[in-house]
Coordinates of C-alpha atoms in Angstrom, one line a residue:
M4 CA -70.0 32.5 21.0
L5 CA -73.6 33.3 20.5
V6 CA -74.7 30.1 22.4
A7 CA -72.3 31.1 25.2
N8 CA -73.8 34.6 25.5
I9 CA -77.3 33.3 25.4
G10 CA -76.4 30.7 28.0
T11 CA -75.1 33.4 30.3
A12 CA -78.2 35.4 30.0
G13 CA -80.4 32.4 30.5
M14 CA -78.5 31.4 33.7
G15 CA -79.3 34.7 35.2
L16 CA -83.0 34.6 34.3
R17 CA -84.0 30.9 34.5
S18 CA -86.2 31.5 37.5
E19 CA -88.7 33.4 35.5
K20 CA -90.8 30.5 34.0
G21 CA -93.0 31.2 31.1
G22 CA -91.4 34.5 30.4
L23 CA -89.1 35.6 27.5
C24 CA -86.0 34.7 29.4
W25 CA -87.3 31.3 30.1
N26 CA -87.7 30.6 26.4
F27 CA -84.2 31.8 25.7
W28 CA -82.8 29.5 28.3
K29 CA -84.6 26.5 26.7
I30 CA -83.2 27.5 23.3
W31 CA -79.7 27.6 24.8
K32 CA -80.0 24.1 26.1
I33 CA -81.1 22.7 22.8
L34 CA -78.2 24.5 20.9
S35 CA -75.7 23.2 23.5
Q36 CA -76.9 19.6 23.0
L37 CA -76.5 20.0 19.2
D38 CA -73.0 21.4 19.6
R39 CA -71.9 18.4 21.7
N40 CA -73.3 16.0 19.2
T41 CA -71.5 17.8 16.4
S42 CA -68.2 17.7 18.2
S43 CA -68.6 14.0 18.9
D44 CA -69.2 13.3 15.3
S45 CA -66.2 15.3 14.2
Q46 CA -64.0 13.4 16.6
T47 CA -65.4 10.1 15.3
R48 CA -64.5 11.1 11.8
R49 CA -61.0 12.3 12.7
Y50 CA -60.2 9.1 14.7
P51 CA -59.4 6.8 11.7
L52 CA -57.2 9.4 10.1
S53 CA -55.1 10.1 13.2
N54 CA -54.6 6.3 13.8
N55 CA -53.6 5.6 10.2
I56 CA -56.8 3.7 9.3
S57 CA -57.8 4.0 5.7
A58 CA -61.3 3.2 4.4
A59 CA -59.9 2.4 1.0
Q60 CA -57.4 0.0 2.5
I61 CA -60.2 -1.8 4.5
H62 CA -62.2 -2.1 1.3
Q63 CA -59.2 -3.5 -0.7
D64 CA -58.5 -6.0 2.1
Y65 CA -62.1 -7.1 2.0
Q66 CA -62.1 -7.5 -1.8
R67 CA -58.8 -9.4 -1.6
R68 CA -60.2 -11.9 1.0
V69 CA -63.4 -12.4 -1.1
R70 CA -61.5 -13.1 -4.3
Q71 CA -59.0 -15.3 -2.5
A72 CA -62.0 -17.4 -1.2
E73 CA -63.4 -17.5 -4.7
R74 CA -60.1 -18.8 -6.1
E75 CA -59.9 -21.5 -3.5
V76 CA -63.4 -22.7 -4.3
A77 CA -62.7 -22.5 -8.0
A78 CA -59.5 -24.6 -7.6
N79 CA -61.6 -27.4 -6.1
E80 CA -64.2 -27.5 -8.9
P81 CA -64.0 -29.3 -12.3
A82 CA -62.6 -27.4 -15.2
D83 CA -65.9 -27.2 -17.1
E84 CA -67.6 -25.7 -14.1
L85 CA -64.7 -23.3 -13.7
E86 CA -65.3 -21.8 -17.1
E87 CA -69.0 -21.4 -16.3
E88 CA -68.3 -19.9 -12.9
D89 CA -65.8 -17.5 -14.4
E90 CA -68.6 -15.6 -16.1
Y91 CA -70.2 -14.9 -12.7
E92 CA -67.3 -14.6 -10.4
D93 CA -67.7 -10.9 -10.1
N94 CA -70.1 -8.8 -8.2
D95 CA -73.7 -9.5 -8.8
G96 CA -74.5 -6.0 -10.0
E97 CA -71.6 -5.9 -12.5
T98 CA -72.5 -5.8 -16.1
A99 CA -70.6 -7.6 -18.9
E100 CA -69.1 -4.4 -20.1
Q101 CA -67.9 -3.5 -16.7
R102 CA -66.5 -7.0 -16.2
K103 CA -64.5 -6.8 -19.4
K104 CA -63.2 -3.4 -18.5
R105 CA -62.1 -4.5 -15.1
K106 CA -60.3 -7.6 -16.5
R107 CA -58.4 -5.5 -19.0
K108 CA -57.2 -3.2 -16.3
E109 CA -56.3 -6.1 -14.1
A110 CA -54.3 -7.8 -16.9
A111 CA -52.5 -4.5 -17.6
T112 CA -51.6 -4.2 -13.9
L113 CA -50.4 -7.8 -13.7
A114 CA -48.2 -7.3 -16.8
K115 CA -46.7 -4.2 -15.3
I116 CA -46.0 -5.9 -12.0
K117 CA -44.3 -8.8 -13.8
Q118 CA -41.8 -6.3 -15.3
S119 CA -40.8 -4.8 -11.9
K120 CA -37.7 -5.6 -9.9
E121 CA -39.6 -6.5 -6.8
F122 CA -41.4 -9.2 -8.8
A123 CA -38.1 -10.6 -10.0
R124 CA -36.7 -10.6 -6.4
R125 CA -39.8 -12.4 -5.0
K126 CA -39.7 -14.9 -7.8
A127 CA -36.1 -15.6 -7.1
R128 CA -36.8 -16.2 -3.4
R129 CA -39.6 -18.6 -4.2
T130 CA -37.8 -20.7 -6.8
G131 CA -38.3 -24.3 -6.1
K132 CA -41.5 -24.0 -4.1
P133 CA -44.7 -25.8 -5.3
D134 CA -46.6 -22.5 -5.9
D135 CA -44.0 -21.1 -8.1
D136 CA -46.4 -19.4 -10.5
D137 CA -45.9 -15.9 -12.0
D138 CA -49.6 -15.1 -11.9
V139 CA -49.9 -16.0 -8.2
I140 CA -46.9 -13.9 -7.3
A141 CA -48.2 -11.0 -9.3
R142 CA -51.7 -11.2 -7.8
E143 CA -50.2 -11.3 -4.3
M144 CA -48.3 -8.1 -5.1
M145 CA -51.4 -6.5 -6.6
Y146 CA -53.7 -7.4 -3.7
Q147 CA -51.2 -6.7 -0.9
K148 CA -51.8 -3.8 1.3
S149 CA -51.0 -0.4 -0.1
R150 CA -47.8 1.3 1.0
P151 CA -48.4 4.1 3.5
M152 CA -47.6 7.6 2.3
P153 CA -44.5 9.5 3.7
G154 CA -45.4 11.0 7.1
Q155 CA -47.8 8.2 8.1
L156 CA -47.0 5.7 10.8
E157 CA -46.3 2.0 10.1
N158 CA -45.1 -1.1 11.9
C159 CA -41.7 -2.5 10.9
E160 CA -42.1 -5.9 9.2
L161 CA -39.1 -7.4 11.1
C162 CA -39.1 -5.9 14.6
N163 CA -42.7 -4.6 14.7
K164 CA -41.5 -1.3 15.9
R165 CA -43.7 1.7 15.0
F166 CA -42.0 4.3 12.9
T167 CA -42.7 7.2 10.6
V168 CA -42.7 6.4 6.9
T169 CA -40.3 8.4 4.7
P170 CA -39.7 8.3 0.9
Y171 CA -36.5 6.3 1.7
S172 CA -38.1 3.6 3.7
K173 CA -37.0 0.2 2.4
T174 CA -39.2 -2.8 1.6
G175 CA -38.9 -6.0 3.7
P176 CA -38.7 -9.6 2.5
N177 CA -42.5 -10.0 2.6
G178 CA -43.4 -6.6 1.1
G179 CA -43.8 -4.6 4.3
L180 CA -41.7 -1.6 5.3
L181 CA -38.6 -1.6 7.5
C182 CA -37.5 0.9 10.1
A183 CA -34.1 2.6 9.8
K184 CA -32.3 0.1 12.0
C185 CA -33.6 -2.9 10.2
S186 CA -33.0 -1.4 6.8
K187 CA -29.3 -0.9 7.7
D188 CA -29.0 -4.4 9.1
V189 CA -30.5 -5.9 5.9
A190 CA -28.2 -3.8 3.7
D191 CA -25.2 -4.9 5.7
D192 CA -26.2 -8.6 5.3
E193 CA -26.6 -8.2 1.6
R194 CA -23.3 -6.5 1.3
K195 CA -21.5 -9.2 3.2
S196 CA -23.2 -12.0 1.2
K197 CA -22.1 -10.6 -2.1
A198 CA -18.8 -12.0 -3.3
K199 CA -16.2 -9.5 -4.2
K200 CA -15.8 -9.3 -7.9
R201 CA -12.2 -9.2 -9.0
G202 CA -11.3 -8.2 -12.5
P203 CA -8.5 -9.8 -14.4
R204 CA -5.2 -9.2 -12.6
S205 CA -2.2 -8.0 -14.5
G206 CA 1.3 -8.7 -13.4
R207 CA 2.8 -5.8 -15.2
R208 CA 3.1 -3.6 -12.1
Q209 CA 4.8 -6.4 -10.2
N210 CA 7.0 -7.2 -13.1
Q211 CA 8.2 -3.5 -13.3
S212 CA 8.9 -3.6 -9.5
N213 CA 10.9 -6.7 -10.0
L214 CA 12.9 -5.1 -12.8
L215 CA 13.8 -2.2 -10.6
D216 CA 15.2 -4.8 -8.2
G217 CA 17.0 -6.5 -11.0
I218 CA 14.8 -9.6 -10.8
V219 CA 13.8 -11.3 -14.0
Q220 CA 12.0 -14.7 -13.6
Q221 CA 11.6 -17.0 -16.5
G222 CA 9.5 -20.1 -16.1
A223 CA 8.5 -21.5 -12.7
L224 CA 10.0 -20.2 -9.5
S225 CA 12.5 -22.2 -7.6
L226 CA 11.4 -23.6 -4.3
V227 CA 13.5 -21.2 -2.3
E228 CA 12.2 -18.2 -4.4
M229 CA 8.7 -19.5 -4.0
C230 CA 9.1 -19.6 -0.2
A231 CA 10.3 -16.0 -0.2
K232 CA 7.9 -14.6 -2.8
V233 CA 4.8 -16.5 -2.1
N234 CA 5.7 -16.3 1.6
I235 CA 5.3 -20.0 2.5
F236 CA 7.9 -21.6 4.6
E237 CA 8.3 -24.8 6.5
Q238 CA 8.6 -24.6 10.2
S239 CA 11.8 -26.7 10.0
F240 CA 13.3 -25.6 6.7
D241 CA 15.7 -28.0 5.0
M242 CA 17.8 -26.5 2.2
S243 CA 17.0 -29.6 0.1
C244 CA 13.3 -28.9 0.8
S245 CA 12.6 -32.6 0.9
R246 CA 10.5 -32.5 4.1
T247 CA 7.3 -30.5 4.8
D248 CA 6.6 -30.6 8.5
R249 CA 4.4 -27.6 8.8
I250 CA 3.6 -24.8 6.4
Q251 CA 3.1 -21.2 7.5
K252 CA 2.2 -18.2 5.6
V253 CA 4.7 -15.4 6.3
A254 CA 4.4 -11.9 5.0
D255 CA 0.7 -12.1 4.0
N256 CA -0.4 -13.7 7.2
H257 CA 2.3 -12.4 9.6
N258 CA -0.3 -11.9 12.4
D259 CA -0.9 -15.6 12.6
I260 CA 2.8 -16.7 12.9
E261 CA 4.3 -17.4 16.3
E262 CA 7.9 -18.1 15.3
F263 CA 10.0 -18.8 12.2
G264 CA 11.8 -21.8 13.6
D265 CA 15.4 -22.7 12.6
L266 CA 15.6 -20.8 9.4
P267 CA 19.1 -20.3 7.8
S268 CA 20.5 -16.8 8.2
R269 CA 20.2 -16.0 4.5
L270 CA 16.5 -16.7 4.5
L271 CA 16.0 -14.8 7.8
R272 CA 17.6 -11.7 6.3
R273 CA 15.5 -12.1 3.2
L274 CA 12.4 -12.2 5.4
S275 CA 13.5 -9.1 7.1
Q276 CA 13.8 -7.4 3.8
I277 CA 10.3 -8.5 2.8
F278 CA 8.8 -7.3 6.1
S279 CA 10.6 -4.0 5.8
K280 CA 9.5 -3.4 2.2
R281 CA 5.8 -4.0 3.2
R282 CA 6.1 -1.8 6.3
I283 CA 4.9 -4.6 8.6
L284 CA 7.9 -4.8 10.8
T285 CA 6.4 -3.7 14.1
S286 CA 6.8 -4.4 17.8
R287 CA 4.9 -7.6 17.5
T288 CA 6.6 -9.0 14.3
L289 CA 10.0 -8.0 15.7
N290 CA 9.7 -11.0 18.1
L291 CA 9.9 -13.3 15.1
F292 CA 13.5 -12.3 14.5
L293 CA 14.7 -12.4 18.1
R294 CA 16.4 -15.6 19.0
P295 CA 18.9 -15.9 21.8
E296 CA 21.2 -18.2 19.9
L297 CA 21.6 -15.8 16.9
N298 CA 24.7 -13.6 16.8
F299 CA 23.2 -11.1 14.2
I300 CA 20.2 -8.9 13.8
D301 CA 19.3 -7.2 10.5
I302 CA 16.3 -4.8 10.6
Y303 CA 16.1 -2.9 7.3
D304 CA 13.2 -0.6 8.4
A305 CA 12.9 0.0 12.1
A306 CA 10.7 3.1 11.7
K307 CA 7.8 1.5 13.5
L308 CA 9.8 0.3 16.4
E309 CA 9.8 2.1 19.8
T310 CA 12.6 2.7 22.2
D311 CA 11.7 -0.3 24.3
D312 CA 11.9 -2.5 21.3
F313 CA 15.6 -1.7 20.9
H314 CA 16.0 -2.4 24.5
K315 CA 14.4 -5.8 23.9
I316 CA 16.8 -6.5 21.0
F317 CA 19.9 -6.2 23.1
A318 CA 18.3 -7.9 26.1
S319 CA 17.1 -11.0 24.4
M320 CA 20.1 -11.6 22.1
P321 CA 23.2 -11.6 24.4
A322 CA 25.4 -13.3 21.7
L323 CA 25.1 -10.4 19.2
N324 CA 28.3 -9.5 17.3
S325 CA 26.6 -8.0 14.2
V326 CA 24.0 -5.2 14.5
N327 CA 22.3 -3.7 11.5
L328 CA 19.4 -1.3 12.3
R329 CA 18.1 1.0 9.5
F330 CA 15.8 4.0 10.0
A331 CA 16.3 3.6 13.8
G332 CA 14.9 7.0 14.7
Q333 CA 13.8 5.9 18.2
I334 CA 17.2 4.8 19.5
K335 CA 17.9 7.2 22.4
D336 CA 20.6 7.7 25.0
R337 CA 19.2 5.2 27.4
V338 CA 19.5 2.4 24.8
F339 CA 23.2 3.2 24.4
E340 CA 23.5 3.3 28.1
Y341 CA 22.0 -0.1 28.4
V342 CA 24.4 -1.4 25.7
I343 CA 27.4 0.2 27.5
D344 CA 26.4 -1.4 30.8
R345 CA 26.2 -4.9 29.3
D346 CA 29.2 -6.9 28.2
L347 CA 28.2 -7.3 24.5
Q348 CA 30.8 -8.5 22.0
I349 CA 29.6 -6.3 19.1
R350 CA 32.1 -6.3 16.2
Q351 CA 30.0 -5.0 13.4
L352 CA 27.7 -2.0 14.0
Q353 CA 25.5 -0.3 11.4
L354 CA 23.0 2.4 12.5
D355 CA 20.9 4.7 10.3
A356 CA 19.1 7.9 11.3
A357 CA 19.9 7.5 15.0
N358 CA 19.4 11.2 15.5
L359 CA 18.2 11.1 19.1
V360 CA 21.6 10.0 20.4
S361 CA 23.7 12.8 21.8
D362 CA 27.5 13.2 21.2
T363 CA 28.2 12.3 24.8
Y364 CA 26.8 8.8 24.4
W365 CA 28.4 8.3 21.0
R366 CA 31.7 8.9 22.7
R367 CA 30.9 6.7 25.6
L368 CA 29.9 3.9 23.2
F369 CA 33.2 4.1 21.3
Q370 CA 35.1 4.1 24.6
K371 CA 33.4 0.9 25.6
L372 CA 33.2 -1.0 22.3
G373 CA 36.1 0.7 20.4
S374 CA 38.7 -2.0 21.0
Q375 CA 36.5 -4.7 19.5
L376 CA 34.8 -2.9 16.7
E377 CA 35.9 -4.0 13.2
S378 CA 33.2 -2.5 11.1
L379 CA 31.3 0.8 11.7
K380 CA 28.6 2.2 9.3
L381 CA 26.7 5.3 10.3
S382 CA 24.4 7.3 8.0
N383 CA 21.9 10.2 8.1
L384 CA 23.0 11.9 11.3
D385 CA 22.1 15.5 11.4
F386 CA 21.7 16.2 15.2
S387 CA 25.1 14.9 16.5
F388 CA 28.3 13.2 15.5
D389 CA 30.7 16.1 15.1
D390 CA 34.5 16.3 14.6
E391 CA 35.2 15.7 18.3
T392 CA 33.1 12.5 18.2
V393 CA 35.1 11.3 15.1
E394 CA 38.3 12.0 17.1
T395 CA 37.1 9.8 19.9
L396 CA 36.1 7.1 17.4
C397 CA 39.6 7.1 15.8
R398 CA 41.4 7.2 19.2
N399 CA 39.5 4.2 20.6
C400 CA 38.7 2.0 17.6
T401 CA 42.2 0.9 16.8
A402 CA 41.1 -2.4 15.2
L403 CA 38.7 -0.8 12.8
K404 CA 38.9 -2.3 9.3
R405 CA 35.7 -0.8 7.7
L406 CA 34.4 2.7 8.1
K407 CA 31.4 4.2 6.4
L408 CA 30.1 7.7 7.2
K409 CA 27.3 8.8 4.9
Q410 CA 25.3 12.0 5.1
C411 CA 26.8 13.0 8.5
W412 CA 26.1 16.7 8.5
K413 CA 28.6 17.8 11.2
I414 CA 31.7 16.1 9.8
G415 CA 34.3 18.7 8.7
S416 CA 37.8 18.8 7.4
D417 CA 39.2 17.9 10.9
S418 CA 37.5 14.6 10.7
L419 CA 39.4 13.7 7.5
R420 CA 42.7 14.4 9.3
T421 CA 41.6 12.2 12.2
I422 CA 40.5 9.3 10.0
S423 CA 44.0 9.4 8.5
T424 CA 45.3 8.0 11.8
L425 CA 43.5 4.7 11.6
P426 CA 46.2 2.2 10.9
T427 CA 44.2 -0.9 10.0
L428 CA 41.6 0.6 7.8
E429 CA 40.9 -1.4 4.6
H430 CA 37.5 -0.2 3.5
L431 CA 36.6 3.6 3.5
S432 CA 33.3 5.2 2.4
L433 CA 32.6 8.9 2.9
D434 CA 29.6 10.9 1.7
T435 CA 29.8 14.5 3.0
I436 CA 27.4 17.4 3.2
Q437 CA 29.8 20.2 3.9
D438 CA 32.3 21.4 1.2
L439 CA 35.6 20.1 2.7
E440 CA 39.1 21.3 1.9
I441 CA 41.1 19.4 -0.6
E442 CA 44.3 19.2 1.4
P443 CA 43.0 17.0 4.3
L444 CA 41.5 14.7 1.7
L445 CA 44.8 14.3 -0.2
Q446 CA 46.5 13.7 3.1
M447 CA 44.0 10.9 4.0
V448 CA 44.4 9.2 0.6
N449 CA 48.1 9.5 0.8
T450 CA 48.2 7.8 4.2
L451 CA 45.5 5.2 3.9
G452 CA 45.7 4.5 0.1
P453 CA 48.3 1.6 0.2
N454 CA 46.1 -0.5 2.5
L455 CA 42.7 0.3 1.0
H456 CA 40.7 -2.5 -0.7
T457 CA 37.6 -0.3 -1.4
L458 CA 37.4 3.5 -1.6
S459 CA 34.1 5.4 -2.0
L460 CA 34.1 9.2 -2.1
E461 CA 30.9 11.1 -2.7
G462 CA 30.1 14.8 -2.6
F463 CA 33.7 16.0 -2.6
H464 CA 33.0 19.0 -4.9
N465 CA 36.4 20.6 -4.4
A466 CA 38.4 17.5 -5.4
D467 CA 40.4 17.9 -8.7
D468 CA 42.9 15.9 -10.8
R469 CA 45.4 15.8 -7.9
L470 CA 43.2 13.3 -6.1
L471 CA 43.0 11.0 -9.2
D472 CA 46.8 11.2 -9.5
L473 CA 47.2 10.3 -5.8
I474 CA 44.9 7.3 -6.2
H475 CA 47.0 6.2 -9.2
D476 CA 50.2 6.5 -7.3
K477 CA 49.2 5.2 -3.8
C478 CA 46.4 2.6 -4.3
R479 CA 47.5 -0.8 -5.3
L480 CA 44.9 -3.1 -3.8
L481 CA 41.6 -1.6 -4.8
S482 CA 38.7 -3.8 -6.1
K483 CA 36.0 -1.1 -5.7
L484 CA 36.2 2.5 -6.6
R485 CA 33.4 5.1 -6.3
F486 CA 34.0 8.7 -7.1
S487 CA 30.8 10.6 -7.9
D488 CA 29.2 14.0 -8.0
N489 CA 32.2 16.1 -9.0
A490 CA 32.5 18.8 -11.6
L491 CA 36.3 19.6 -11.4
C492 CA 38.2 16.5 -12.3
S493 CA 38.9 16.4 -16.1
D494 CA 38.7 13.6 -18.6
R495 CA 42.5 13.8 -18.8
G496 CA 42.7 13.0 -15.1
F497 CA 40.7 9.8 -15.6
V498 CA 42.8 8.8 -18.5
N499 CA 45.9 9.2 -16.3
L500 CA 44.3 7.2 -13.5
F501 CA 43.5 4.1 -15.6
T502 CA 46.6 4.2 -17.9
N503 CA 49.4 2.0 -16.6
W504 CA 47.9 1.7 -13.2
A505 CA 49.6 -0.9 -11.0
N506 CA 46.3 -1.7 -9.3
P507 CA 44.6 -5.0 -10.4
P508 CA 41.5 -4.6 -12.6
L509 CA 38.5 -3.4 -10.6
R510 CA 35.3 -5.3 -10.0
F511 CA 33.1 -2.4 -9.1
V512 CA 33.3 1.1 -10.5
D513 CA 31.0 4.1 -9.9
L514 CA 31.9 7.3 -11.6
S515 CA 28.4 8.7 -12.0
S516 CA 27.6 12.4 -12.2
T517 CA 31.2 13.4 -13.0
R518 CA 30.5 16.0 -15.6
D519 CA 30.5 19.7 -16.3
V520 CA 27.4 21.5 -14.9
D521 CA 26.6 24.4 -17.2
N522 CA 23.0 24.5 -18.6
A523 CA 24.1 27.2 -21.1
N524 CA 26.6 24.8 -22.6
P525 CA 25.3 21.3 -22.5
D526 CA 28.1 19.9 -24.6
G527 CA 30.7 21.1 -22.1
P528 CA 34.0 22.9 -22.6
V529 CA 36.6 21.9 -25.2
E530 CA 38.7 20.3 -22.5
A531 CA 36.1 17.7 -21.3
I532 CA 35.2 17.8 -17.6
G533 CA 34.4 14.5 -15.8
L534 CA 34.5 11.1 -17.3
A535 CA 34.3 11.5 -21.0
S536 CA 35.1 9.4 -24.1
H537 CA 38.8 8.9 -23.6
G538 CA 38.5 8.2 -19.9
F539 CA 35.7 5.7 -20.5
I540 CA 37.8 3.8 -23.0
A541 CA 40.8 3.8 -20.6
L542 CA 38.6 2.5 -17.8
M543 CA 37.3 -0.4 -19.9
N544 CA 40.8 -1.3 -21.2
H545 CA 42.1 -1.5 -17.6
S546 CA 39.2 -3.2 -15.8
G547 CA 36.9 -4.6 -18.5
S548 CA 38.1 -8.1 -18.1
T549 CA 37.0 -8.4 -14.4
L550 CA 34.4 -5.7 -14.1
Q551 CA 31.1 -6.8 -12.6
K552 CA 29.2 -3.6 -11.9
L553 CA 29.6 -0.3 -13.7
N554 CA 27.8 3.0 -13.1
I555 CA 28.5 5.8 -15.5
S556 CA 25.1 7.5 -15.3
S557 CA 25.0 11.3 -16.1
C558 CA 28.5 11.2 -17.6
R559 CA 27.0 12.9 -20.6
H560 CA 30.2 13.8 -22.3
I561 CA 30.8 10.2 -23.5
S562 CA 30.3 10.1 -27.2
R563 CA 28.5 7.6 -29.3
A564 CA 31.7 6.7 -31.0
A565 CA 33.3 5.8 -27.6
F566 CA 30.4 3.4 -26.9
E567 CA 30.7 1.8 -30.3
E568 CA 34.4 1.3 -29.7
V569 CA 34.0 -0.2 -26.3
F570 CA 31.2 -2.5 -27.2
Q571 CA 32.3 -3.6 -30.6
E572 CA 31.9 -7.2 -31.7
E573 CA 35.6 -8.2 -31.1
K574 CA 35.5 -7.2 -27.4
T575 CA 33.8 -9.2 -24.6
Y576 CA 33.3 -8.4 -20.9
P577 CA 32.6 -11.8 -19.5
F578 CA 31.8 -10.8 -15.9
L579 CA 29.8 -7.6 -16.3
Q580 CA 26.4 -8.1 -14.7
E581 CA 25.0 -4.6 -14.0
L582 CA 25.4 -1.5 -16.1
D583 CA 23.9 1.9 -15.6
V584 CA 23.9 4.3 -18.6
S585 CA 21.1 6.6 -17.5
F586 CA 20.9 10.1 -19.0
H587 CA 23.1 9.3 -22.0
T588 CA 21.1 10.8 -24.9
V589 CA 23.3 9.0 -27.5
M590 CA 22.1 5.6 -26.2
D591 CA 19.7 3.9 -28.6
D592 CA 18.5 0.4 -29.6
F593 CA 21.7 -0.3 -31.6
L594 CA 24.0 0.4 -28.7
I595 CA 21.9 -1.6 -26.2
R596 CA 22.0 -4.6 -28.6
K597 CA 25.8 -4.1 -28.7
I598 CA 25.9 -4.2 -24.9
F599 CA 23.9 -7.4 -24.8
Q600 CA 26.3 -9.0 -27.3
S601 CA 29.5 -7.9 -25.6
C602 CA 28.3 -8.8 -22.1
P603 CA 27.2 -12.4 -22.0
A604 CA 26.7 -12.4 -18.2
I605 CA 24.6 -9.2 -18.1
K606 CA 21.6 -9.3 -15.8
K607 CA 20.5 -5.6 -15.4
V608 CA 20.8 -2.6 -17.6
V609 CA 19.5 0.8 -16.4
A610 CA 18.7 3.3 -19.1
F611 CA 16.6 6.0 -17.6
A612 CA 16.1 9.1 -19.8
C613 CA 17.5 7.3 -22.8
F614 CA 14.7 8.3 -25.0
N615 CA 16.1 6.6 -28.1
V616 CA 15.9 3.2 -26.6
R617 CA 12.4 2.1 -27.8
D618 CA 12.0 -1.3 -29.4
V619 CA 15.1 -3.2 -28.4
Q620 CA 14.7 -7.0 -28.0
V621 CA 15.8 -8.0 -24.5
P622 CA 17.4 -11.4 -24.0
V623 CA 15.9 -13.9 -21.6
G624 CA 16.9 -13.3 -18.0
V625 CA 17.9 -9.6 -18.5
A626 CA 16.2 -6.7 -16.8
L627 CA 16.1 -3.5 -18.8
V628 CA 15.0 -0.6 -16.6
G629 CA 13.9 2.6 -18.3
G630 CA 14.3 3.7 -21.8
L631 CA 10.9 2.4 -23.0
T632 CA 7.8 4.4 -23.4
A633 CA 5.2 4.1 -20.7
Q634 CA 2.7 2.4 -23.1
H635 CA 5.1 -0.4 -24.1
S636 CA 5.6 -3.6 -22.2
I637 CA 8.9 -5.3 -21.7
V638 CA 9.6 -7.6 -24.6
I639 CA 11.7 -10.5 -23.6
E640 CA 12.9 -12.4 -26.6
G641 CA 15.9 -14.0 -28.0
P642 CA 18.4 -16.5 -26.5
A643 CA 19.4 -16.4 -22.9
S644 CA 22.2 -14.0 -22.2
G645 CA 25.1 -16.0 -20.7

């Protein structure tokens, strides 16, 4: 500021030579020249810093080149001269004490470098090369250029792009720094190159899943089971499995499969079950099951299918006479309209969760296909299918032999009266949501009972002993009986049902959850409600010789003495394969062993909430589900059952 002011004054008075002002003007010129020189020197000093040039780095690079040249010269000299030269390898002005101190520091630095991870990585990369020497690698790391500080600029080692160094900048293969993009690419390559480490696999979870399905495998799988379980099939599968034309992976590699080929219907249904269980039955995999020559379609989980997929099923399989579509939530009116317009010979129809179909199209479907329908199974319908639709069904489906209506919310007592008019019905299964009147139910059993081969009634909470007496009097051909979820029928009613019953012995019985529901009195009233001890004994005396499946879960009023009497050593039930005794607190290891001894053909025993079943020895080939503590594994010992 002073120079500027003097300069201003001098500019105005420079014409007066020799005067005071003239002298001031000359002084101003001298000071201005000095100021420019000072500014130039300052810029010269700031230039290296602004351009990431370090004097220390230049000095270190120079020292490294000098020592590298000395090592190359020393490597070419004889060993005796090398020792002599070693004493004078350092700077000329370095004393012996300084040389020893420098060597000690250098040795400590080399030792520290050899313990670093970077040294180990570099050594691993250089394995097998002729200069594979620890000291050489350590000295290279010691003499390499210093890493720039965070905030400074640096060139990427791989792409040579200039970037700002951060504390997280990664080191490249040769010791340089990498930019963010190259660091990510290197990390991705390392991640891909590393093999995935898999710990020891335990089959316990899969074994438990198989037990829930009633599958117990001992020894090697059969070839058919291996095809279904390991998911390897032949393109042309021969039941003798003697030829192997082409092997395809099925469930695990379903995206690579174009077609199944001529698989038998049993294996095709099994594949559909596997695909449904794994939730991989989609619009693409559906094509594997669509073959024009087939007359059946079984899709056990159609939740991922769209409306057009159901169109495709009926369009590509004109010979269909058996349709089984579960979880078919995307079936709509236009699909039914397409089926109605085509001349399809469908005789067996099973639909689940078709809640987007209106009552109008249900009725139109029955009017079109009613005369040819022999089996109809509908379940989980809460939007439509009311009493009027059931009336249309019964009026048009005069040849119907099997009817199953499960969880149809709008079915009322009028539907029971209408079902009673079906003359050819042989198999009836009803599971209601509404509490229906007892009189229409009695009328239906009274009318249809003499022709029924199977009878399944679930959720009829108002049914009492009159229903059991009517079944005893009218039903003479039953092989399957299910009557569950009832708290009115008494043990005396079950005794009367199975005592002196003219019906042949049953093969399937389900009387689960027939018990008194009173939390304040868990032992029940004096007059036992539901299937209790006497009713259970009467059941086994009547049907024990042919019984194959028995479900008495939650019939908690059956005593321990009744179980001991039924499964005593003198009695044998040769065909009993599945038994469910869940929620029987009297069940223990002793009774389970008695069951195994009395049932030589037993394959599956379900004992959920039987907390006294702990350490029972399970025969070979038998699935025991529940009853064991979570920490215990299934112990399979003893001789094979059956």
